[in-house]
PDB file of C-alpha atoms in Angstrom:
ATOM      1  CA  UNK A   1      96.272  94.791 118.683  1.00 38.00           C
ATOM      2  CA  UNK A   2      96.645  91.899 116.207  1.00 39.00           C
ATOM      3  CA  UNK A   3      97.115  92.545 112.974  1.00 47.00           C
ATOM      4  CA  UNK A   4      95.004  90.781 110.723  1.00 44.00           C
ATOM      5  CA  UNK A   5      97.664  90.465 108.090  1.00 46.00           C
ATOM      6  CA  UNK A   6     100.007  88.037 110.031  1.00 47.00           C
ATOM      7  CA  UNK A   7      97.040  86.346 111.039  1.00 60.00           C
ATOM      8  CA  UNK A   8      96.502  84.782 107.654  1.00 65.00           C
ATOM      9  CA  UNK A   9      98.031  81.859 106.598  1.00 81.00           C
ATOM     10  CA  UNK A  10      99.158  82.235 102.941  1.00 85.00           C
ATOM     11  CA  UNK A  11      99.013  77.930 102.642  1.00 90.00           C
ATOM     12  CA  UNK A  12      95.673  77.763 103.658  1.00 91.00           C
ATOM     13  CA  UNK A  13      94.276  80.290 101.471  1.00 93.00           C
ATOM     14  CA  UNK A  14      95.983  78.663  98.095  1.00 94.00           C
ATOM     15  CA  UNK A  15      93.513  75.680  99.092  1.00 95.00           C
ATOM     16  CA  UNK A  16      90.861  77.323  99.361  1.00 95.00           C
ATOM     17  CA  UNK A  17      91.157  79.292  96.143  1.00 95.00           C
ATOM     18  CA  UNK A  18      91.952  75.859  94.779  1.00 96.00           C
ATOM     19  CA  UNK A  19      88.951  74.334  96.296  1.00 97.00           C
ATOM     20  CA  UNK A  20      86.417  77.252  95.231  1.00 96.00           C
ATOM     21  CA  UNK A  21      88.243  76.946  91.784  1.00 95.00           C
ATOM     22  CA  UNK A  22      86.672  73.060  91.603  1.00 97.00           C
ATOM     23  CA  UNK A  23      83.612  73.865  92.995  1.00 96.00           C
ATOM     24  CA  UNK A  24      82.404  77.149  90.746  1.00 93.00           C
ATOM     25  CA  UNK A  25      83.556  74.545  88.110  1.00 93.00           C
ATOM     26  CA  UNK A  26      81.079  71.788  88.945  1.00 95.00           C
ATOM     27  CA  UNK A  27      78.488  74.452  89.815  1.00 93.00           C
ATOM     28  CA  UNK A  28      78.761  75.378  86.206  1.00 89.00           C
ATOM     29  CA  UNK A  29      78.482  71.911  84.630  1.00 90.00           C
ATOM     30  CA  UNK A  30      75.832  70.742  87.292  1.00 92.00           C
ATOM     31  CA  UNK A  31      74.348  73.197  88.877  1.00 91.00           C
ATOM     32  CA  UNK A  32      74.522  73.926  92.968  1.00 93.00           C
ATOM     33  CA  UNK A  33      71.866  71.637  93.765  1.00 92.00           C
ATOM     34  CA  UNK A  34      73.252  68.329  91.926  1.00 94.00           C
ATOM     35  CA  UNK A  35      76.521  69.304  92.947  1.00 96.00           C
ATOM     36  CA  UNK A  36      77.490  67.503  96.073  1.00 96.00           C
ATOM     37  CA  UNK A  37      80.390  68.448  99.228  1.00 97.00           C
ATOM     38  CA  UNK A  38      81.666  65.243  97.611  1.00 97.00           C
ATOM     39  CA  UNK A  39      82.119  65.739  94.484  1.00 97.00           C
ATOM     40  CA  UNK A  40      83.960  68.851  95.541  1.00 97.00           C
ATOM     41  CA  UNK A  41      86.175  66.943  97.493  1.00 97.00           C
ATOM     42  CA  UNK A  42      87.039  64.424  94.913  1.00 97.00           C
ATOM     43  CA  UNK A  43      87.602  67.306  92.463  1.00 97.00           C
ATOM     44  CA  UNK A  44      90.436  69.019  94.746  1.00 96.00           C
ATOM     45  CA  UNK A  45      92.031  66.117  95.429  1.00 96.00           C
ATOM     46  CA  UNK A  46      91.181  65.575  98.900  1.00 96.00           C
ATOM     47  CA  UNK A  47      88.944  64.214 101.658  1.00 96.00           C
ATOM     48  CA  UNK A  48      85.533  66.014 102.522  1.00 95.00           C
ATOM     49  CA  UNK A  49      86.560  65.548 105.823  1.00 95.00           C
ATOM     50  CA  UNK A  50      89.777  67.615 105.291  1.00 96.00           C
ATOM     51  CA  UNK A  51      86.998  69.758 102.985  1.00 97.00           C
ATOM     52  CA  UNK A  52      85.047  70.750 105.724  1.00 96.00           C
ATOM     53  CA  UNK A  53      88.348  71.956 107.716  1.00 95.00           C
ATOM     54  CA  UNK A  54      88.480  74.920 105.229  1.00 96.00           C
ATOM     55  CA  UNK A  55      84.883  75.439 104.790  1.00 96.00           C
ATOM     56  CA  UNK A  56      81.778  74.582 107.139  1.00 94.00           C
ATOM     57  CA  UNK A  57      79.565  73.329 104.373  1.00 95.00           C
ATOM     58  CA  UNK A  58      78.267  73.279 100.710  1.00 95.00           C
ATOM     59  CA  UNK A  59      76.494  76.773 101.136  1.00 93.00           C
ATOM     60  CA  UNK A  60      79.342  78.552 102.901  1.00 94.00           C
ATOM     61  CA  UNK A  61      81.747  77.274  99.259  1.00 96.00           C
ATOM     62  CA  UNK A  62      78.264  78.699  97.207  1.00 94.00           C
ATOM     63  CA  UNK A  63      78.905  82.353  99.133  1.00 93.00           C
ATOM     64  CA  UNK A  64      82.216  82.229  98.565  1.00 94.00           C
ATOM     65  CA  UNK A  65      82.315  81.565  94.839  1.00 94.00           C
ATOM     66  CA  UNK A  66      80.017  83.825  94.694  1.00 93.00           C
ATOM     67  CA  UNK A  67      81.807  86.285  96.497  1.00 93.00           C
ATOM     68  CA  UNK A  68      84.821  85.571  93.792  1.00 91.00           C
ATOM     69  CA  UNK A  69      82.727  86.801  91.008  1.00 91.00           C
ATOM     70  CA  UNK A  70      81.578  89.833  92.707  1.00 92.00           C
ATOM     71  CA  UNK A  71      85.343  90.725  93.132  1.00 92.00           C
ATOM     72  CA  UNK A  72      86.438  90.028  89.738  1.00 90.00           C
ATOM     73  CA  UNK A  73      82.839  92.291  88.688  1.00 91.00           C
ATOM     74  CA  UNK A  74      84.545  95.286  90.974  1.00 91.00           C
ATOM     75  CA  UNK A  75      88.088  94.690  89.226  1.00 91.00           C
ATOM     76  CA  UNK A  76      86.304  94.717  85.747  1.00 89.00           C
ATOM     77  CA  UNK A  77      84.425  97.777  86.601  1.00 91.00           C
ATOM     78  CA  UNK A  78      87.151  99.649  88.011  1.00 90.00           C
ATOM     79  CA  UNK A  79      89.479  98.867  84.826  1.00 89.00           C
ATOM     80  CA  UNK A  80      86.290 100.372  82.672  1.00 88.00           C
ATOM     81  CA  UNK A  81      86.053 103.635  84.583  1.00 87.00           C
ATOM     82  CA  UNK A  82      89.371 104.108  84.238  1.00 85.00           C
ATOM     83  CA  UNK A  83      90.162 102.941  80.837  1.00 75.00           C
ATOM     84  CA  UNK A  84      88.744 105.988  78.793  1.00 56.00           C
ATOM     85  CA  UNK A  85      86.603 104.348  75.919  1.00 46.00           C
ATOM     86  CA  UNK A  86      89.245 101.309  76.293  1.00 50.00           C
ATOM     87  CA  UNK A  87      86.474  98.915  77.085  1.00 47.00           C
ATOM     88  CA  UNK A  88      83.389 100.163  76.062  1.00 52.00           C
ATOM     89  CA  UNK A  89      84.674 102.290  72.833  1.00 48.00           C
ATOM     90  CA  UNK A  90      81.703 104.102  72.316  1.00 52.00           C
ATOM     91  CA  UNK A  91      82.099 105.749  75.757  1.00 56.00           C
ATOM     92  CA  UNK A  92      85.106 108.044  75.505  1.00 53.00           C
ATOM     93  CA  UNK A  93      86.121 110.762  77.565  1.00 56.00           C
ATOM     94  CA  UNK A  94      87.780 111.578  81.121  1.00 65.00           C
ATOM     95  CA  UNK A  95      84.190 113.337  82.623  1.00 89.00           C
ATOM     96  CA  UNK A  96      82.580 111.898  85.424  1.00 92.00           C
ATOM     97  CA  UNK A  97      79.803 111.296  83.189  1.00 93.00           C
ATOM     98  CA  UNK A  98      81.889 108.968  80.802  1.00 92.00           C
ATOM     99  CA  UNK A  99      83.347 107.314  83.912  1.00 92.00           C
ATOM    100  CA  UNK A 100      79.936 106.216  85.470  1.00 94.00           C
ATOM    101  CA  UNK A 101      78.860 105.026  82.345  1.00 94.00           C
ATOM    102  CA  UNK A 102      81.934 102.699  81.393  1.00 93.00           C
ATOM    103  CA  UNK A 103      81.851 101.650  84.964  1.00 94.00           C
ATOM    104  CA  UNK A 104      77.694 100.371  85.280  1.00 95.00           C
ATOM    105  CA  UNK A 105      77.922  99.219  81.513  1.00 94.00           C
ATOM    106  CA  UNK A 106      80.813  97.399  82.289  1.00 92.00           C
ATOM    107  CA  UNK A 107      79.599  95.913  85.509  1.00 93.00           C
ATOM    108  CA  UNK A 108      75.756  94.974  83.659  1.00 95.00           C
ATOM    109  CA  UNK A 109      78.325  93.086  80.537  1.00 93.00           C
ATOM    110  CA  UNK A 110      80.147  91.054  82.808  1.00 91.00           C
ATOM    111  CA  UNK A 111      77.048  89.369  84.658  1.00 93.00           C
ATOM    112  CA  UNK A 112      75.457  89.252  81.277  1.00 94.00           C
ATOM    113  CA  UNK A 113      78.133  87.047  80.046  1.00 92.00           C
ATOM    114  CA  UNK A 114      78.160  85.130  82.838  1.00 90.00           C
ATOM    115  CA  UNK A 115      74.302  84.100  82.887  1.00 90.00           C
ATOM    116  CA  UNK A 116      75.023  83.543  78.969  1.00 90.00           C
ATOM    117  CA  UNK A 117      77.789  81.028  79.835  1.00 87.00           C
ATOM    118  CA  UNK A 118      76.483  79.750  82.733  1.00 85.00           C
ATOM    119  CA  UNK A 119      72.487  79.999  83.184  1.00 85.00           C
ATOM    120  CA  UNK A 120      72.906  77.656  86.673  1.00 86.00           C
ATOM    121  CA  UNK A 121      74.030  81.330  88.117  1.00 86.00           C
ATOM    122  CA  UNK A 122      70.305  81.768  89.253  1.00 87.00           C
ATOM    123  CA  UNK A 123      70.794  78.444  91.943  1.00 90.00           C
ATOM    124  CA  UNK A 124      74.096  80.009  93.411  1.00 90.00           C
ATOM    125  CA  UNK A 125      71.774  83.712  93.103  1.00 89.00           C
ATOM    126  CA  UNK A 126      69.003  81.888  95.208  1.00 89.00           C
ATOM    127  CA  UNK A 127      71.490  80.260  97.677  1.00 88.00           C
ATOM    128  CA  UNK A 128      72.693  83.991  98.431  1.00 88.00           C
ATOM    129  CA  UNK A 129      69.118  85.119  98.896  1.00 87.00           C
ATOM    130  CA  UNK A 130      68.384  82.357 101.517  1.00 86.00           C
ATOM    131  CA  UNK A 131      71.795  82.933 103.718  1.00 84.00           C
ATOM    132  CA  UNK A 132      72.426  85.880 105.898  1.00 88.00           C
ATOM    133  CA  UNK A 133      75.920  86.010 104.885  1.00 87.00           C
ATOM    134  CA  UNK A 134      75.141  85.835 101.380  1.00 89.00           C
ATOM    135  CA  UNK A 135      72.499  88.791 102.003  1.00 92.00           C
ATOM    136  CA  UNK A 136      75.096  90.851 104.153  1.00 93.00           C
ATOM    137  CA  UNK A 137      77.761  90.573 101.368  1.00 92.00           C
ATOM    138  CA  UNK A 138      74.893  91.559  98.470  1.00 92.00           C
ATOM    139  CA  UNK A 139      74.441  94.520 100.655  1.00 94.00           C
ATOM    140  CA  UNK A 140      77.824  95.336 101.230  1.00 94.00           C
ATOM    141  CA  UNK A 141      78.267  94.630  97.463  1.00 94.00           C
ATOM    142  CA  UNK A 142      75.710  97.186  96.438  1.00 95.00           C
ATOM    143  CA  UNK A 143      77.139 100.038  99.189  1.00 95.00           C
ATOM    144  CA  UNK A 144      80.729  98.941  97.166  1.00 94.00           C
ATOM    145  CA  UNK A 145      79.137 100.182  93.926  1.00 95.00           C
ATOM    146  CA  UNK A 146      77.030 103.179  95.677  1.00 96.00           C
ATOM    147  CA  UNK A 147      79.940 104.565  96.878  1.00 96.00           C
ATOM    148  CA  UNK A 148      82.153 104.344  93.830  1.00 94.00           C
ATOM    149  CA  UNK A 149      79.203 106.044  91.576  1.00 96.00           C
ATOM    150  CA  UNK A 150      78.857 108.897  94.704  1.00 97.00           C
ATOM    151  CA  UNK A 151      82.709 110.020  94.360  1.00 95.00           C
ATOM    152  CA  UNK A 152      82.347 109.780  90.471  1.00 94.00           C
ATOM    153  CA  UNK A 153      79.547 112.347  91.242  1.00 95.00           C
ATOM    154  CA  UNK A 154      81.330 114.317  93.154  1.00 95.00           C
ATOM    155  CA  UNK A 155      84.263 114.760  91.167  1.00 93.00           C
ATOM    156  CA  UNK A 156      81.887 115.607  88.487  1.00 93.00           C
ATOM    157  CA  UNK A 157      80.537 118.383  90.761  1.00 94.00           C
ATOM    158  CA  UNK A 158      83.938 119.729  91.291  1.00 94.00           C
ATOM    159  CA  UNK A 159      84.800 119.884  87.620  1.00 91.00           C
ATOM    160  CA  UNK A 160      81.758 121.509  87.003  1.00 91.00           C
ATOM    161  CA  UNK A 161      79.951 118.712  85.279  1.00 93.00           C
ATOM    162  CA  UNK A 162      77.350 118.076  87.143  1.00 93.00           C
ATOM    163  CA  UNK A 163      74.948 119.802  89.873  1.00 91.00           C
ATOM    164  CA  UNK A 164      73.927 117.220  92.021  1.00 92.00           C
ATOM    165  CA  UNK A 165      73.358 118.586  95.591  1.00 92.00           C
ATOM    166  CA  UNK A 166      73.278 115.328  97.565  1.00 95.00           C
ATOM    167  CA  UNK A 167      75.736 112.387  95.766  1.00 96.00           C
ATOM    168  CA  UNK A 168      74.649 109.677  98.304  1.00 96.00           C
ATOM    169  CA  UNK A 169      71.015 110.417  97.329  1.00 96.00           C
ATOM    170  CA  UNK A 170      72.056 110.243  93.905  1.00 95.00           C
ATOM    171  CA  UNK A 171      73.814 107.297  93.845  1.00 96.00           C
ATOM    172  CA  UNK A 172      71.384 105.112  95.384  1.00 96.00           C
ATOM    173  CA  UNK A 173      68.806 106.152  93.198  1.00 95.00           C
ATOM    174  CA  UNK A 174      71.141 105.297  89.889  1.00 95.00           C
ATOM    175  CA  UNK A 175      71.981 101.938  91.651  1.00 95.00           C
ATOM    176  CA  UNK A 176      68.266 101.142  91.931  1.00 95.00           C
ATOM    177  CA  UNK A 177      67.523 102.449  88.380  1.00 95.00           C
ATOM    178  CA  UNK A 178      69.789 100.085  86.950  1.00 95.00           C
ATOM    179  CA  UNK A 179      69.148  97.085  89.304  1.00 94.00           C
ATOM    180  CA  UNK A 180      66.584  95.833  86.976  1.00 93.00           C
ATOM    181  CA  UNK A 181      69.963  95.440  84.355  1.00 95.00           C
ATOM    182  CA  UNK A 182      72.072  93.732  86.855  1.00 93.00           C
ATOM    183  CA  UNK A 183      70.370  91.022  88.811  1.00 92.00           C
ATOM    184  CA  UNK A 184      70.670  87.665  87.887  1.00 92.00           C
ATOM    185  CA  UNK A 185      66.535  87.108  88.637  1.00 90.00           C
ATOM    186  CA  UNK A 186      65.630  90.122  86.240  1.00 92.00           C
ATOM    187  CA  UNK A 187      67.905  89.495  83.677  1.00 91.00           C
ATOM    188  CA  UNK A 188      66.679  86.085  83.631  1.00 90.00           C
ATOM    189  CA  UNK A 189      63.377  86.839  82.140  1.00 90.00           C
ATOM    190  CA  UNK A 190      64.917  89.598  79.588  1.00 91.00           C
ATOM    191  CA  UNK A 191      66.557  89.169  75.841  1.00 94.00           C
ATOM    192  CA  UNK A 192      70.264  89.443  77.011  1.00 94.00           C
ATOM    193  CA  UNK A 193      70.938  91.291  73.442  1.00 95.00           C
ATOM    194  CA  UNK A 194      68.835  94.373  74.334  1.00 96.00           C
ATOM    195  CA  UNK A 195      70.504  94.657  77.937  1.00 96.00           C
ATOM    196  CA  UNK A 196      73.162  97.394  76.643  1.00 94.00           C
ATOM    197  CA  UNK A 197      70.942  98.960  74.873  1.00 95.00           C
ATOM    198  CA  UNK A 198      67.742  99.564  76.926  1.00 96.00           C
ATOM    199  CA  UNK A 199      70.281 100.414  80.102  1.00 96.00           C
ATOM    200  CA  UNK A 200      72.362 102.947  78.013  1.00 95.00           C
ATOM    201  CA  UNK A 201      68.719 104.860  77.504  1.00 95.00           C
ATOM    202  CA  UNK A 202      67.830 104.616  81.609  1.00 95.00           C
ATOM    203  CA  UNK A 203      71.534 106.150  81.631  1.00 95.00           C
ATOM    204  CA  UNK A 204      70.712 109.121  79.364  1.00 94.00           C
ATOM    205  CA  UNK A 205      67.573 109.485  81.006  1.00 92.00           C
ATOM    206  CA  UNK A 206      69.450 109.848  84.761  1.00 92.00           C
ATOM    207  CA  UNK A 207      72.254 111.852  83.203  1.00 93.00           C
ATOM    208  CA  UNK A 208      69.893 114.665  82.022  1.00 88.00           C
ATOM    209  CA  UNK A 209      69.164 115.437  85.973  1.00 83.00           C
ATOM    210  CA  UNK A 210      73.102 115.479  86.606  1.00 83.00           C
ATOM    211  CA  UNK A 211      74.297 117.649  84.078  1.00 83.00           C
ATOM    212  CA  UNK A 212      75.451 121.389  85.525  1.00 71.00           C
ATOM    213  CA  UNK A 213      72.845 123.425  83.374  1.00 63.00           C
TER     214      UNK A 213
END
């Protein structure tokens, strides 16, 4: 069996962190489209020839920049569960309930910041949307959160918080609830400054089916 871990080479994967770092930086100051395999290139310091040794083309650096954010969303969300009204003050407690909450408010903040910084996010949002990677990692992105959200649940089960008789089911249906919050299409056509504020009341509205009565 080979094992994957010796397989990577640590060299190559600086420059390409160093490359995506260049590139999600000119996608932010240009935009996708206007942004060229070139310009890239001359950003990094290097040939696009040598470029196109680390990555096949401009959409395959798109995915993966995007696929940096989503793992800096997961690391942001994960700190907020766990951080017990750290991040989101208002939001205090150990519960499952508390948890969940920190965790999708947390996750809806950061992309709200980033399409307030950067409102170009919608051309690397439409590049995902027309690549079967990119729609294979959204999907695996959204099973990511389902799952987190279903073991929340079923701690809260076990601790007697909640009575929810099938997690999975429940989890899928809070993801979709709060899709509307955390898409970079939707939130594109909504005032950013009522985001926290109309998903916290979708959140009470979910959480009075969940609490053990």
């Amino acid at each position: 069996m080979i094992d994957l871990a010796q397989e990577i080479d640590p060299k190559r994967e600086e420059i390409r962190f160093q490359i995506l770092g260049h590139a999600e930086g000119l996608f932010r100051h240009y935009g996708f489209g206007k942004t060229s395999v070139n310009d890239i290139a001359r950003a990094a310091g290097m040939s696009s020839g040598n470029l196109y040794r680390f990555f096949r083309n401009k959409q395959a650096i798109g995915v993966a920049v995007v696929a940096k954010h989503f793992e800096r969303e997961v690391e942001v969300m994960a700190a907020a569960a766990a951080a017990d009204g750290q991040a989101i003050p208002e939001e205090t407690g150990p519960g499952a309930e508390a948890r969940i909450r920190r965790m999708l408010r947390g996750g809806v903040a950061n992309l709200v910041d980033a399409m307030r910084d950067d409102p170009k996010i919608l051309e690397l949002a439409e590049l995902i949307c027309e690549d079967q990677k990119g729609i294979e990692m959204v999907n695996a992105y959204w099973d990511r959160h389902r799952a987190a959200i279903a073991e929340h649940l079923r701690r809260g089960n076990a601790e007697a918080e909640f009575s929810v008789p099938d997690v999975d089911r429940a989890a899928g249906a809070m993801i979709n609830a709060v899709k509307v919050f955390w898409t970079p299409f939707t939130l594109a056509r909504r005032n950013l400054e009522t985001v926290d504020h109309d998903l916290t009341a979708v959140l009470d509205l979910i959480f009075l089916g969940a609490r053990r009565r």
